[in-house]
Short mmCIF file of C-alpha atoms in Angstrom, two decimals:
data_model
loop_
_atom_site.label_atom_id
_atom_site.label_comp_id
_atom_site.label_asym_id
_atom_site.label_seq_id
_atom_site.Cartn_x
_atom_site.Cartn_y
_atom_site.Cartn_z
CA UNK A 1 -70.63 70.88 131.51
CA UNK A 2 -71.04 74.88 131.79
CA UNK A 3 -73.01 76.04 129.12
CA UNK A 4 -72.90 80.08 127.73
CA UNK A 5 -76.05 81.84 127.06
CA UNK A 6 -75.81 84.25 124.31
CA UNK A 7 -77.85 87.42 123.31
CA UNK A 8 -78.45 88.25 119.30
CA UNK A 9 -78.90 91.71 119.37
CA UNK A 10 -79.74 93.18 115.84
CA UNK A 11 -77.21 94.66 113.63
CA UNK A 12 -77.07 97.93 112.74
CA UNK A 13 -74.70 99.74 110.60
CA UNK A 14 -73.71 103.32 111.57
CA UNK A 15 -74.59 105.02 108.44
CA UNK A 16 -77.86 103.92 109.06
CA UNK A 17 -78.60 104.76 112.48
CA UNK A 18 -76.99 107.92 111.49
CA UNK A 19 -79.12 108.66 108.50
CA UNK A 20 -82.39 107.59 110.68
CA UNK A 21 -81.47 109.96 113.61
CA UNK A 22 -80.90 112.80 111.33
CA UNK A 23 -84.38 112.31 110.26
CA UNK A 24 -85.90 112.36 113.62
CA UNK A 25 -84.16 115.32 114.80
CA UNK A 26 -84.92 117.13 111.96
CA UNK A 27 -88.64 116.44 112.16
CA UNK A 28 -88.14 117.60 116.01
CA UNK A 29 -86.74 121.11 114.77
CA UNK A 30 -88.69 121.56 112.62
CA UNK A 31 -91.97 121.42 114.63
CA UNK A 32 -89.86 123.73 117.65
CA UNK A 33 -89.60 126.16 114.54
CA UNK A 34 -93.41 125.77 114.03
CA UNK A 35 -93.92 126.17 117.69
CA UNK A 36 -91.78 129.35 118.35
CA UNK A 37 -93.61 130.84 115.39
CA UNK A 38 -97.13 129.98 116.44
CA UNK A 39 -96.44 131.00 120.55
CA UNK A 40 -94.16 133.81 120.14
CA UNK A 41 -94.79 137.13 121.39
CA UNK A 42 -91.86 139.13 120.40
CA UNK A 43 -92.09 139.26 116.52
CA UNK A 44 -88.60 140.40 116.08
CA UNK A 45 -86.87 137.41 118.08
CA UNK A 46 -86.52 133.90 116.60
CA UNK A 47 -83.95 131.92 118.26
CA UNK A 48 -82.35 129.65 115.04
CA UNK A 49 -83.49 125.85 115.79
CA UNK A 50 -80.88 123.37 114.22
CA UNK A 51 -80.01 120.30 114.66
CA UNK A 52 -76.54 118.09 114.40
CA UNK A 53 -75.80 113.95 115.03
CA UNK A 54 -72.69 113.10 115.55
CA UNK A 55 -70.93 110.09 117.08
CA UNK A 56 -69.15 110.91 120.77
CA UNK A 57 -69.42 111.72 123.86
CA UNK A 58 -72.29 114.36 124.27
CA UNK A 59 -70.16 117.10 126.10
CA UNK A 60 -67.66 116.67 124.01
CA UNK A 61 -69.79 116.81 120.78
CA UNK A 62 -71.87 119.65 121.70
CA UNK A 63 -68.69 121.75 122.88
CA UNK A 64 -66.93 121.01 119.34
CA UNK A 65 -70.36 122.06 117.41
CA UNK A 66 -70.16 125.11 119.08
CA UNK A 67 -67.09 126.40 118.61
CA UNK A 68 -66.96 125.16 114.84
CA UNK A 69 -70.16 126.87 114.69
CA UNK A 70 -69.45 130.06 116.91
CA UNK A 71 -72.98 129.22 118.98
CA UNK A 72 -73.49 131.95 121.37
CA UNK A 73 -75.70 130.23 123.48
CA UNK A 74 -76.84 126.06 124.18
CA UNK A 75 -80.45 125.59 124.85
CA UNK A 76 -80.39 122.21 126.87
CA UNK A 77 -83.17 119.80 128.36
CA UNK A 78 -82.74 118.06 131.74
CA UNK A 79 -83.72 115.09 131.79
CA UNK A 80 -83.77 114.78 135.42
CA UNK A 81 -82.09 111.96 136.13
CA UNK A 82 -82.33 109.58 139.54
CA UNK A 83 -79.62 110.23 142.50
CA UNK A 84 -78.89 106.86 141.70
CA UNK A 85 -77.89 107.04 137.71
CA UNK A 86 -76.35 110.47 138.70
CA UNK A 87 -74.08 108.95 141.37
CA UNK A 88 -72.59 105.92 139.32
CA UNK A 89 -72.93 107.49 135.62
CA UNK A 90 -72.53 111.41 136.49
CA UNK A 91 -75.11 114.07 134.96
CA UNK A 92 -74.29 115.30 131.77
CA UNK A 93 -76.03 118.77 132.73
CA UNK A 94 -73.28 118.77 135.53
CA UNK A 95 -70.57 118.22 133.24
CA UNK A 96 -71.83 120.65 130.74
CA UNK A 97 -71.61 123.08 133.78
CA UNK A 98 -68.39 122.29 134.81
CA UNK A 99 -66.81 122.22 130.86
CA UNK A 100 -68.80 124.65 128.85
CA UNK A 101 -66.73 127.64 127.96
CA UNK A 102 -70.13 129.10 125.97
CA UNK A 103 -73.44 130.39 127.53
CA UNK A 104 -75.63 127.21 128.76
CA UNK A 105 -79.64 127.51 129.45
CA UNK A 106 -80.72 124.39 131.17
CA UNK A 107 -84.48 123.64 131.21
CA UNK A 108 -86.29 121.56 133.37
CA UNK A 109 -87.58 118.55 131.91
CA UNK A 110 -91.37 119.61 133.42
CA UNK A 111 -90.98 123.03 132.69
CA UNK A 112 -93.69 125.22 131.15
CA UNK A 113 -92.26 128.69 129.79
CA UNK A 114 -93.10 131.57 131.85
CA UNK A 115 -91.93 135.07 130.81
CA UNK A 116 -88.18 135.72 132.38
CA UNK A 117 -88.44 138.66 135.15
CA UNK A 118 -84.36 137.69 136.37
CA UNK A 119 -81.14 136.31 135.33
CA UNK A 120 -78.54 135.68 137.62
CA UNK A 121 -75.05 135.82 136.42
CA UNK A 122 -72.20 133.76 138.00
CA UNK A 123 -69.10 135.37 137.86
CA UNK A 124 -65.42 134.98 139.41
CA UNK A 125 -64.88 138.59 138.61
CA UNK A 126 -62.44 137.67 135.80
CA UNK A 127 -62.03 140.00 132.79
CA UNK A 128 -63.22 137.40 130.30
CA UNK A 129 -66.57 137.24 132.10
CA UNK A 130 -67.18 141.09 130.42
CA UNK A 131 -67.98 139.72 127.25
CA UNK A 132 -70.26 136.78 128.47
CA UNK A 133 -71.85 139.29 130.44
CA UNK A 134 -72.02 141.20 127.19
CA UNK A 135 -74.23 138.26 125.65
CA UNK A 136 -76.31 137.71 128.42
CA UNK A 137 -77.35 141.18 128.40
CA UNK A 138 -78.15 141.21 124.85
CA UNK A 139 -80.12 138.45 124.95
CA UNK A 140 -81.91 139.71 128.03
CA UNK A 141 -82.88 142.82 125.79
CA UNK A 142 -86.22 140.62 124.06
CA UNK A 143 -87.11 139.60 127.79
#
């Protein structure tokens, strides 16, 4: 006679996973606030450190938070992820390329800051890119 094996796995509600996450991330911004303060060598630029949790997708979460929030630029880690996980699950840095319509810095997950001496600026030329290009060079300006 077959026989089924079955896994418990713990239940949690979503309020509460929600409520505990919001915690952590907090406590994460609030020490990259403490950081930027302490290591900072430009007194006059403090990037504003938030943080959001929200159920979805994360391209699609992060691209509604900023435009509801009118974010001119996303500060994102890489995790770096194997060729493997990449091929079967896709990278979300990728898709955050591909589907941002907002201003993306990707770091490095091993990446230790070094003062910026270039930008480069991808462009297809198109009239809209004035105003990103705008941005770019005003954040350039504290560099």
């Amino acid at each position: 006679m077959p026989t089924t094996n079955f896994i418990t796995l713990p239940a949690y509600d979503y309020d509460t996973l929600k409520k505990e996450n919001i915690e952590a991330l907090e406590a994460v911004a609030k020490e990259l606030r403490i950081k930027d303060h302490s290591i900072s060598t430009l007194a006059s630029f403090h990037p504003m450190i938030t943080s959001e949790c929200e159920a979805g997708g994360v391209v699609d979460v992060i691209t509604q938070i900023a435009e509801d929030k009118k974010v001119k630029m996303v500060v994102m880690g890489m995790t770096g992820a194997s060729a493997f996980s990449r091929f079967f699950l896709g990278s979300i840095s990728r898709s955050m390329i591909d589907q941002a319509g907002f201003p993306l810095l990707l770091i490095p997950a091993a990446y230790h800051f070094k003062k910026i001496t270039a930008i480069a600026f991808a462009t297809s030329l198109d009239r809209n890119d004035i105003e990103a290009l705008r941005g770019l060079a005003s954040f350039a300006r504290y560099f």
